[in-house]
Amino acid sequence: MPNASNGDRNPTSGANGRSQRVRIRDVARAAGAAQSTVSNAINGTGNVDPHTRDRILEVAAELGYVPNRNARSLRTDRAGMLGIVLSTRSEAGEVANVSYNLRLAGGASRAAFRRQNALTLLPPVRTPEEAAHLVPDGVILADIELDDPARAAFDVIGVPIVTIESDPGNPHESYWVGADTPTNTRTGLDHLMATGAKTIAYMGTDSTGTWSAQSATAYRAWCEERGVEPIAITVPRTQTVGECAEVLRELLEREPRPDAIFALTEKIAVTVVQQLGDLNLSVPRDIRVLSGSDGDRAAQALPSISAIDLHPEEVGAAAVALLAELIEGLDTERPRIIRATLNARESTTGRVTR
Amino acid sequence: MPNASNGDRNPTSGANGRSQRVRIRDVARAAGAAQSTVSNAINGTGNVDPHTRDRILEVAAELGYVPNRNARSLRTDRAGMLGIVLSTRSEAGEVANVSYNLRLAGGASRAAFRRQNALTLLPPVRTPEEAAHLVPDGVILADIELDDPARAAFDVIGVPIVTIESDPGNPHESYWVGADTPTNTRTGLDHLMATGAKTIAYMGTDSTGTWSAQSATAYRAWCEERGVEPIAITVPRTQTVGECAEVLRELLEREPRPDAIFALTEKIAVTVVQQLGDLNLSVPRDIRVLSGSDGDRAAQALPSISAIDLHPEEVGAAAVALLAELIEGLDTERPRIIRATLNARESTTGRVTR
DNA sequence: AAATATTCGCGAATCGTTTTTTGCTCCGGT
DNA sequence: ACCGGAGCAAAAAACGATTCGCGAATATTT
């Protein structure tokens, strides 16, 4: 009984268990029209007189008619369902870049919902067989890496794909949404320089994804333009605090000692800031730190960490939009680039902004 | 062309665009049986001779038959789709407790997938009208609070509901999965005491959810049993580092000064540890800190923070299982309690465990 | 005014399953 | 010998929408 409100108007509770919502034929009967006309009126298809269309819509609204998705799906061969794979690689299921991914998924979910689509969270799919049972109309692959098994799996069963950032294994594929990483990296580096940095080091990950690769490349290019030697180091994905500390110590022994660090991920940035505090180095006075991705952790660190906000919600929404257009067969603008913004915080400016 | 592999065997590419996978009638023809028999063989329903069943299954496998979900859904009135709402409250879309929620969703996703179901990520749903368009077979409501609009919305349209933690508005409803919060809280408090704490303060949130409420209650009960005065303070959900610092400073001026803090969330715990470092108090020597929920942030903090691991993946998986049984109409054991474990780290033991 | 388009709406077919109904065969009991 | 039931398989009827083809009514052109 706590599952309350089983009143008369409850749309489910058929004796046979089938949901007893209003069907199109009920609307047709009530409006004195044919099913096909009701269908056309609702979907805006075919030729229906504006007057009758309005009448039908009114009746439909009054009756609370909601089309049965399953019937519609069968007829139109569309599931009304998009998939998103947040992480292909992690076996244990932990998803890296937690904050980014959750915001990405949230943005995509809302965008899909607005389009009357469901966004389903797919576990790491590796084979076509796995993918064949749950066939979405299209799929978004986040965090795609070189030779991604998920891409292959969905390609084989013919499911349209949009990736977050370009697929490093298919550089000519244009159906992706992402950031202008080279520009963003430069923006970050410029910001560090503008706050007084002379020697900027780069700490990235060993990911084979495009974001990571392009960031590192942009960093080197930026250094080359200025005739300075790049100082780029890589932190293994499975970094522990200890490893990171070691890498950092090495970095600080260089001559001249870097006075700024561009940390690709929030996780690296937070660890770096912690370690620097431990080594009695002042942030930002001695060393400035900037994170290549923003989120809770960067914002909440002490000192708070300046970061590039990649606007993952917008990326997710754009991915859904592009995917929908790909499914429709529309030939729209692509790739879609979401402009990032720089959130300057204490780790570079030395005071709380805002 | 990068969307490769449009060979002959590509299952989609019908001239009319309809997916041209093998249908049940193809299997029937190839096996020399009726559609109904194939259906029965595959679903293990009805009476079919074991011999013919095997033959049919063999043929089906050979042809690579995969049932059309849309047709099946129409016939059975099951969408094969479960929904999960991660956060009802946040308007802007930011989900609190990021790490917990993402792990929860991941666990649920895998469990659903194993059952050939899709787990769809639903945006905060507030009205029945919003909920009516995408009707899942059942829905998981995480982070449910008092008078949750999502519960009401899904109740009205008759969608079965399982909540994460019990619904504070429906205390007699038993379809929920969660932790044994009273026990977990005590475990944490006992651990703090075992590591030498005498005066333990509690910092929780202003959430109206069950987890928060039960934690606070358990804390007070624990104090009462020991005849000590509880020191419980609440951090507003929208806490900034500044506010938290202020609250903490007050806390530390009490007489006697607390020598341990039970912080309900990772976020609070991390902030507390940072602030304590800033105030030149040693963790854990002067003050021990324990987080009521575990995740990346607690593990990676400096010093690393001991925390109660609520095993959100298991919670998600159990929620899917319970929801599936609720949908089936099975009367199984409930609620489902997932046992938590304590991860002792530097913030209480003063050394790296493991 | 006749011929020809065009608009509008209806009925029926269809999507690919599952489920119900029907039918056949075989067997044991009276 | 006949009946009843069990076992198996085929045929047919759903499920609820969309879409196709066609005719009737109306508008437009010759």
Coordinates of N, CA and C in Angstrom, one line a residue, chain A residues 2-5 9-12 17-19 21 66-71 73-81 86 91-99 101-102 105-106 109-110 113 116-125 130-135 151 155-161 170 172-173 239-241 267-268 270-271 274-275 278 296-297 299-302 313 326 354, chain B residues 2-5 10-12 17-19 21 66-71 73-81 86 91-99 101-102 105-106 109-110 113 116-125 130-135 151 155-161 170 172-174 239-241 267-268 270-271 274-275 278 296-297 299-302 313 326 354:
Chain A
P2 N 2.1 1.2 0.4 CA 2.8 2.4 0.4 C 3.0 2.9 -1.0
N3 N 3.0 2.0 -2.0 CA 3.2 2.4 -3.4 C 1.8 2.9 -3.8
A4 N 1.6 4.1 -3.3 CA 0.2 4.7 -3.1 C -0.5 4.9 -4.4
S5 N -1.6 5.6 -4.2 CA -2.4 6.2 -5.3 C -2.8 5.3 -6.4
R9 N -8.0 6.5 -11.6 CA -7.4 7.1 -12.8 C -6.0 6.5 -13.1
N10 N -5.7 5.6 -12.2 CA -4.4 4.9 -12.5 C -4.3 4.3 -13.8
P11 N -3.4 4.7 -14.7 CA -3.4 4.2 -16.0 C -3.0 2.7 -16.2
T12 N -2.3 2.2 -15.2 CA -1.9 0.8 -15.3 C -2.9 0.0 -14.3
G17 N -2.7 -7.3 -16.7 CA -1.4 -6.7 -16.4 C -0.9 -5.7 -17.5
R18 N -1.6 -5.7 -18.6 CA -1.2 -4.8 -19.6 C -1.6 -3.4 -19.3
S19 N -0.7 -2.4 -19.6 CA -1.0 -1.1 -19.2 C -2.2 -0.6 -20.0
R21 N -3.3 2.4 -20.9 CA -3.4 3.8 -21.2 C -4.3 4.0 -22.5
V66 N -0.7 9.3 -24.8 CA 0.7 9.3 -25.0 C 1.0 8.1 -25.9
P67 N 1.6 8.3 -27.0 CA 1.9 7.2 -27.9 C 2.6 6.1 -27.3
N68 N 2.3 4.9 -27.6 CA 3.0 3.7 -27.1 C 4.4 3.6 -27.8
R69 N 5.4 3.7 -27.0 CA 6.8 3.7 -27.6 C 7.1 2.4 -28.3
N70 N 6.7 1.3 -27.7 CA 7.1 0.1 -28.2 C 6.4 -0.2 -29.6
A71 N 5.2 0.2 -29.7 CA 4.5 0.0 -31.0 C 5.2 0.9 -32.0
S73 N 8.1 2.1 -32.0 CA 9.5 1.6 -32.3 C 9.4 0.5 -33.3
L74 N 8.5 -0.4 -33.1 CA 8.4 -1.6 -34.0 C 8.1 -1.1 -35.4
R75 N 7.2 -0.2 -35.5 CA 6.8 0.2 -36.8 C 7.9 1.0 -37.5
T76 N 8.5 1.9 -36.8 CA 9.5 2.8 -37.4 C 10.9 2.3 -37.4
D77 N 11.1 1.2 -36.7 CA 12.4 0.6 -36.5 C 13.4 1.5 -35.9
R78 N 12.9 2.3 -34.9 CA 13.7 3.1 -34.1 C 13.5 2.8 -32.7
A79 N 14.5 2.6 -31.9 CA 14.3 2.3 -30.5 C 14.1 3.5 -29.7
G80 N 14.4 4.7 -30.2 CA 14.2 5.9 -29.4 C 15.2 5.9 -28.3
M81 N 16.4 5.3 -28.5 CA 17.3 5.1 -27.4 C 18.7 5.3 -27.9
L86 N 30.9 5.2 -21.2 CA 31.8 6.2 -20.6 C 33.3 5.7 -20.6
E91 N 38.5 -2.3 -16.6 CA 37.9 -3.6 -16.4 C 37.1 -3.6 -15.1
A92 N 37.7 -3.0 -14.1 CA 37.0 -3.1 -12.8 C 35.7 -2.2 -12.8
G93 N 35.7 -1.3 -13.7 CA 34.5 -0.5 -13.8 C 34.7 0.9 -13.3
E94 N 35.8 1.1 -12.7 CA 36.0 2.5 -12.3 C 36.2 3.4 -13.5
V95 N 35.5 4.5 -13.5 CA 35.6 5.4 -14.6 C 36.6 6.5 -14.2
A96 N 37.5 6.7 -15.1 CA 38.5 7.8 -14.9 C 37.8 9.1 -15.1
N97 N 38.4 10.2 -14.6 CA 37.9 11.5 -14.9 C 36.4 11.6 -14.5
V98 N 36.2 11.2 -13.3 CA 34.8 11.0 -12.8 C 33.9 12.2 -13.1
S99 N 34.4 13.4 -12.6 CA 33.5 14.5 -12.7 C 33.2 14.9 -14.1
N101 N 33.1 12.9 -16.7 CA 32.2 11.9 -17.3 C 30.7 12.0 -16.8
L102 N 30.6 12.3 -15.5 CA 29.2 12.4 -15.0 C 28.5 13.6 -15.6
A105 N 27.6 12.9 -19.1 CA 26.4 12.0 -19.2 C 25.2 12.8 -18.9
G106 N 25.3 13.6 -17.9 CA 24.1 14.4 -17.5 C 23.7 15.3 -18.6
S109 N 22.1 13.2 -21.2 CA 20.8 12.7 -20.8 C 19.7 13.7 -21.0
R110 N 20.0 14.9 -20.6 CA 19.0 16.0 -20.7 C 18.7 16.3 -22.2
F113 N 16.6 13.5 -23.5 CA 15.3 13.5 -23.0 C 14.4 14.6 -23.7
Q116 N 12.9 13.4 -26.7 CA 12.1 12.2 -26.4 C 12.9 10.9 -26.6
N117 N 14.1 11.0 -26.4 CA 15.0 9.8 -26.5 C 15.5 9.4 -25.1
A118 N 15.8 8.1 -25.0 CA 16.4 7.7 -23.7 C 17.9 7.6 -23.9
L119 N 18.6 8.0 -22.9 CA 20.1 7.8 -23.0 C 20.4 6.6 -22.1
T120 N 20.9 5.6 -22.7 CA 21.2 4.4 -21.8 C 22.7 4.3 -21.6
L121 N 23.0 4.0 -20.4 CA 24.4 3.9 -19.9 C 24.9 2.5 -20.3
L122 N 25.8 2.4 -21.2 CA 26.2 1.0 -21.6 C 27.5 0.7 -20.8
P123 N 27.6 -0.5 -20.4 CA 28.9 -0.9 -19.8 C 29.9 -1.1 -20.9
P124 N 31.2 -1.2 -20.6 CA 32.2 -1.4 -21.6 C 31.8 -2.5 -22.5
V125 N 31.6 -2.3 -23.8 CA 31.2 -3.3 -24.7 C 32.4 -3.6 -25.6
E130 N 28.1 -8.9 -27.7 CA 27.6 -8.1 -26.6 C 26.7 -7.0 -27.0
A131 N 27.1 -6.3 -28.1 CA 26.4 -5.1 -28.5 C 25.1 -5.4 -29.1
A132 N 24.9 -6.7 -29.7 CA 23.8 -7.0 -30.5 C 22.4 -7.1 -29.7
H133 N 22.5 -7.4 -28.5 CA 21.3 -7.6 -27.7 C 20.6 -6.3 -27.5
L134 N 21.3 -5.3 -27.1 CA 20.7 -4.0 -26.8 C 21.1 -3.1 -27.9
V135 N 20.3 -2.9 -28.9 CA 20.7 -2.1 -30.1 C 20.2 -0.7 -30.0
R151 N 34.3 0.7 -30.6 CA 34.0 1.2 -31.9 C 33.8 0.1 -32.9
D155 N 30.5 -0.7 -34.9 CA 30.6 -0.6 -36.4 C 30.1 -1.8 -37.1
V156 N 30.4 -3.0 -36.6 CA 30.0 -4.2 -37.2 C 28.5 -4.4 -37.3
I157 N 27.9 -4.0 -36.2 CA 26.4 -4.2 -36.2 C 25.7 -3.0 -36.8
G158 N 26.5 -2.0 -37.3 CA 25.9 -0.9 -38.0 C 25.2 0.1 -37.2
V159 N 25.7 0.3 -36.0 CA 25.1 1.4 -35.1 C 25.9 2.7 -35.3
P160 N 25.3 3.8 -35.7 CA 26.0 5.0 -35.9 C 26.7 5.4 -34.6
I161 N 27.9 6.0 -34.8 CA 28.7 6.4 -33.7 C 29.1 7.8 -33.7
N170 N 40.8 6.6 -36.3 CA 40.1 7.1 -37.5 C 40.2 8.6 -37.6
H172 N 40.1 10.6 -40.0 CA 39.3 11.3 -41.0 C 37.9 11.3 -40.6
E173 N 37.5 10.5 -39.7 CA 36.1 10.4 -39.2 C 35.7 11.8 -38.6
Q239 N 48.4 6.0 -11.4 CA 49.3 6.7 -10.5 C 48.8 6.6 -9.0
T240 N 49.8 6.4 -8.2 CA 49.6 6.5 -6.7 C 50.2 7.8 -6.3
V241 N 49.8 8.3 -5.2 CA 50.4 9.5 -4.7 C 51.9 9.5 -4.7
K267 N 43.0 15.3 -11.4 CA 43.6 14.4 -10.4 C 45.1 14.7 -10.3
I268 N 45.8 14.9 -11.4 CA 47.2 15.2 -11.3 C 47.4 16.6 -10.7
V270 N 45.5 18.2 -8.5 CA 45.3 18.2 -7.1 C 46.5 17.5 -6.4
T271 N 47.0 16.4 -6.9 CA 48.1 15.8 -6.3 C 49.3 16.7 -6.3
Q274 N 49.0 19.3 -3.6 CA 49.2 18.7 -2.3 C 50.7 18.5 -2.0
Q275 N 51.4 17.9 -3.0 CA 52.8 17.6 -2.9 C 53.7 18.9 -2.7
D278 N 53.4 20.1 0.7 CA 54.2 19.2 1.5 C 55.7 19.6 1.4
D296 N 34.9 19.8 -9.5 CA 34.8 20.0 -8.1 C 36.2 20.0 -7.4
R297 N 37.0 19.0 -7.8 CA 38.2 18.8 -7.1 C 39.1 20.0 -7.2
A299 N 38.2 23.0 -8.0 CA 37.6 24.2 -7.4 C 37.8 24.2 -5.9
Q300 N 37.8 23.0 -5.3 CA 37.7 22.8 -3.9 C 39.1 22.6 -3.3
A301 N 40.1 22.5 -4.1 CA 41.4 22.3 -3.5 C 41.9 23.5 -2.8
L302 N 42.9 23.3 -2.0 CA 43.5 24.4 -1.2 C 45.0 24.6 -1.5
E313 N 28.9 19.3 -20.0 CA 27.4 19.2 -20.2 C 27.1 19.6 -21.7
L326 N 23.1 12.5 -37.4 CA 23.7 11.3 -38.1 C 22.7 10.2 -38.4
R354 N 36.4 36.4 -8.0 CA 34.9 36.6 -7.8 C 34.7 37.2 -6.4
Chain B
P2 N 35.2 6.0 -43.4 CA 35.8 5.5 -42.2 C 34.9 4.7 -41.4
N3 N 33.6 4.9 -41.5 CA 32.6 4.1 -40.8 C 32.5 2.8 -41.6
A4 N 33.6 2.0 -41.4 CA 34.0 1.0 -42.3 C 33.0 -0.2 -42.5
S5 N 33.5 -1.2 -43.1 CA 33.0 -2.5 -43.0 C 31.6 -2.6 -43.5
N10 N 27.0 -7.1 -43.7 CA 26.5 -6.1 -42.8 C 25.0 -6.3 -42.6
P11 N 24.6 -6.4 -41.4 CA 23.2 -6.7 -41.1 C 22.3 -5.5 -41.4
T12 N 22.7 -4.3 -41.4 CA 21.9 -3.2 -41.8 C 22.2 -2.8 -43.2
G17 N 16.0 1.0 -45.6 CA 16.6 1.5 -44.4 C 16.3 0.7 -43.2
R18 N 15.4 -0.3 -43.4 CA 15.0 -1.1 -42.2 C 16.1 -2.1 -42.0
S19 N 16.4 -2.4 -40.8 CA 17.5 -3.3 -40.5 C 17.1 -4.7 -41.0
R21 N 18.1 -7.7 -40.3 CA 18.6 -8.9 -39.5 C 17.8 -10.1 -39.8
V66 N 19.0 -12.8 -33.6 CA 18.8 -12.0 -32.4 C 17.4 -11.4 -32.4
P67 N 16.6 -11.7 -31.4 CA 15.2 -11.3 -31.4 C 15.1 -9.7 -31.5
N68 N 14.2 -9.3 -32.2 CA 13.9 -7.9 -32.4 C 13.3 -7.3 -31.1
R69 N 14.0 -6.5 -30.4 CA 13.6 -6.0 -29.1 C 12.3 -5.2 -29.2
N70 N 12.1 -4.5 -30.3 CA 10.9 -3.6 -30.4 C 9.7 -4.5 -30.5
A71 N 9.8 -5.5 -31.4 CA 8.6 -6.4 -31.5 C 8.3 -7.1 -30.2
S73 N 9.1 -6.1 -27.3 CA 8.5 -5.2 -26.3 C 7.1 -4.9 -26.5
L74 N 6.7 -4.7 -27.8 CA 5.3 -4.4 -28.1 C 4.4 -5.6 -27.6
R75 N 4.9 -6.8 -27.9 CA 4.0 -7.9 -27.6 C 3.9 -8.2 -26.1
T76 N 5.0 -8.0 -25.4 CA 5.1 -8.4 -24.0 C 4.8 -7.1 -23.1
D77 N 4.7 -6.0 -23.7 CA 4.5 -4.8 -23.0 C 5.6 -4.5 -22.0
R78 N 6.8 -4.9 -22.3 CA 7.9 -4.6 -21.5 C 8.9 -3.8 -22.3
A79 N 9.4 -2.7 -21.8 CA 10.4 -2.0 -22.6 C 11.8 -2.6 -22.5
G80 N 12.0 -3.4 -21.5 CA 13.4 -3.9 -21.4 C 14.3 -2.8 -21.0
M81 N 13.8 -1.9 -20.2 CA 14.5 -0.6 -20.0 C 14.2 -0.2 -18.5
L86 N 19.6 10.1 -10.8 CA 20.7 10.3 -9.9 C 20.5 11.4 -8.9
E91 N 19.0 21.7 -9.7 CA 18.5 22.3 -10.9 C 19.5 22.4 -12.0
A92 N 20.6 22.8 -11.6 CA 21.7 23.1 -12.6 C 22.2 21.8 -13.2
G93 N 21.9 20.7 -12.5 CA 22.3 19.5 -13.1 C 23.5 18.9 -12.5
E94 N 24.2 19.6 -11.6 CA 25.3 19.0 -11.0 C 24.8 18.0 -10.0
V95 N 25.5 16.9 -10.0 CA 25.1 15.8 -9.2 C 26.0 15.8 -8.0
A96 N 25.5 15.8 -6.8 CA 26.3 15.7 -5.6 C 26.9 14.3 -5.5
N97 N 27.9 14.2 -4.6 CA 28.4 12.9 -4.3 C 28.8 12.1 -5.6
V98 N 29.5 12.9 -6.4 CA 29.8 12.4 -7.7 C 30.3 11.0 -7.8
S99 N 31.3 10.7 -7.0 CA 32.0 9.4 -7.1 C 31.0 8.3 -6.8
N101 N 27.8 8.3 -6.9 CA 26.7 8.2 -7.9 C 27.2 7.5 -9.2
L102 N 28.4 7.9 -9.6 CA 28.9 7.3 -10.9 C 29.1 5.8 -10.7
A105 N 25.8 4.0 -10.6 CA 25.2 3.9 -11.9 C 25.9 2.8 -12.7
G106 N 27.3 2.8 -12.6 CA 28.0 1.8 -13.3 C 27.6 0.4 -12.9
S109 N 24.3 -0.4 -14.2 CA 24.3 -0.6 -15.7 C 24.8 -2.0 -16.0
R110 N 25.8 -2.4 -15.4 CA 26.3 -3.8 -15.7 C 25.3 -4.8 -15.3
F113 N 22.5 -4.8 -17.9 CA 23.0 -5.4 -19.1 C 23.1 -6.9 -19.1
Q116 N 20.0 -8.3 -19.9 CA 19.5 -7.9 -21.2 C 18.6 -6.7 -21.1
N117 N 18.8 -5.9 -20.1 CA 18.0 -4.7 -19.9 C 18.9 -3.5 -20.2
A118 N 18.3 -2.4 -20.6 CA 19.1 -1.2 -20.7 C 18.8 -0.3 -19.5
L119 N 19.9 0.3 -19.0 CA 19.7 1.2 -17.9 C 19.8 2.6 -18.4
T120 N 18.7 3.3 -18.3 CA 18.7 4.7 -18.9 C 18.8 5.7 -17.8
L121 N 19.6 6.7 -18.1 CA 19.9 7.8 -17.2 C 18.9 8.8 -17.4
L122 N 18.1 9.0 -16.4 CA 17.0 10.0 -16.5 C 17.4 11.3 -15.8
P123 N 17.1 12.4 -16.5 CA 17.3 13.7 -15.9 C 16.3 13.8 -14.7
P124 N 16.5 14.8 -13.9 CA 15.5 15.0 -12.8 C 14.1 15.1 -13.3
V125 N 13.3 14.2 -13.0 CA 11.9 14.2 -13.5 C 11.0 14.7 -12.3
E130 N 6.2 14.7 -17.6 CA 7.6 14.5 -18.0 C 7.9 13.0 -18.1
A131 N 7.4 12.3 -17.1 CA 7.8 10.9 -17.0 C 7.1 10.0 -18.0
A132 N 5.9 10.5 -18.5 CA 5.1 9.7 -19.3 C 5.6 9.3 -20.7
H133 N 6.5 10.2 -21.2 CA 7.0 9.9 -22.5 C 7.9 8.8 -22.6
L134 N 8.8 8.7 -21.6 CA 9.8 7.7 -21.6 C 9.4 6.7 -20.5
V135 N 8.7 5.7 -20.7 CA 8.2 4.9 -19.6 C 9.1 3.7 -19.5
R151 N 9.4 10.6 -7.1 CA 8.6 9.4 -6.6 C 7.2 9.6 -7.0
D155 N 5.0 7.3 -9.4 CA 3.9 6.6 -8.7 C 2.7 6.8 -9.5
V156 N 2.4 8.0 -9.9 CA 1.2 8.3 -10.6 C 1.0 7.5 -11.9
I157 N 2.1 7.4 -12.7 CA 2.0 6.6 -13.9 C 2.2 5.2 -13.7
G158 N 2.4 4.7 -12.5 CA 2.4 3.3 -12.2 C 3.7 2.6 -12.5
V159 N 4.8 3.3 -12.4 CA 6.1 2.7 -12.7 C 6.7 2.2 -11.4
P160 N 7.0 0.9 -11.3 CA 7.6 0.4 -10.1 C 8.9 1.1 -9.7
I161 N 9.1 1.3 -8.4 CA 10.2 2.1 -7.9 C 11.0 1.4 -6.9
N170 N 8.2 7.7 2.9 CA 7.4 6.4 2.9 C 8.2 5.4 3.8
H172 N 7.5 3.0 5.5 CA 7.1 1.6 5.5 C 7.3 0.9 4.2
E173 N 7.7 1.7 3.2 CA 8.0 1.1 1.9 C 9.3 0.3 2.0
S174 N 9.2 -1.0 1.6 CA 10.4 -1.8 1.8 C 11.2 -2.1 0.6
Q239 N 28.1 24.3 0.5 CA 29.2 24.8 1.2 C 30.3 25.4 0.3
T240 N 30.9 26.5 0.7 CA 32.1 26.9 0.1 C 33.2 26.6 1.1
V241 N 34.4 26.6 0.6 CA 35.5 26.3 1.5 C 35.5 27.3 2.7
K267 N 33.5 15.1 0.4 CA 33.8 16.5 0.2 C 34.1 17.2 1.5
I268 N 33.2 16.9 2.5 CA 33.5 17.6 3.8 C 34.8 17.1 4.4
V270 N 37.5 16.0 2.9 CA 38.7 16.5 2.2 C 38.9 18.0 2.7
T271 N 37.8 18.7 2.7 CA 37.9 20.1 3.1 C 38.4 20.2 4.5
Q274 N 42.1 19.6 4.7 CA 42.9 20.7 4.1 C 42.9 21.8 5.1
Q275 N 41.8 22.1 5.7 CA 41.7 23.3 6.7 C 42.6 23.0 7.9
D278 N 46.0 23.7 7.2 CA 46.2 25.1 7.1 C 46.3 25.7 8.5
D296 N 37.6 8.2 -4.7 CA 38.9 8.8 -5.1 C 39.4 9.8 -4.2
R297 N 38.6 10.7 -3.9 CA 39.0 12.0 -3.2 C 39.6 11.7 -1.9
A299 N 40.7 8.8 -0.9 CA 41.9 7.9 -1.0 C 43.1 8.8 -1.4
Q300 N 42.9 9.8 -2.2 CA 44.0 10.5 -2.8 C 44.4 11.7 -2.0
A301 N 43.6 12.0 -0.9 CA 43.9 13.2 -0.1 C 45.3 13.0 0.6
L302 N 45.8 14.1 1.1 CA 47.0 14.1 1.8 C 46.9 14.7 3.1
E313 N 28.8 0.1 -6.3 CA 28.6 -0.8 -7.4 C 27.6 -1.9 -7.0
L326 N 10.7 -7.0 -8.4 CA 9.5 -6.2 -8.2 C 8.6 -6.2 -9.5
R354 N 48.5 -1.2 4.0 CA 48.9 -2.1 2.8 C 50.3 -2.0 2.5

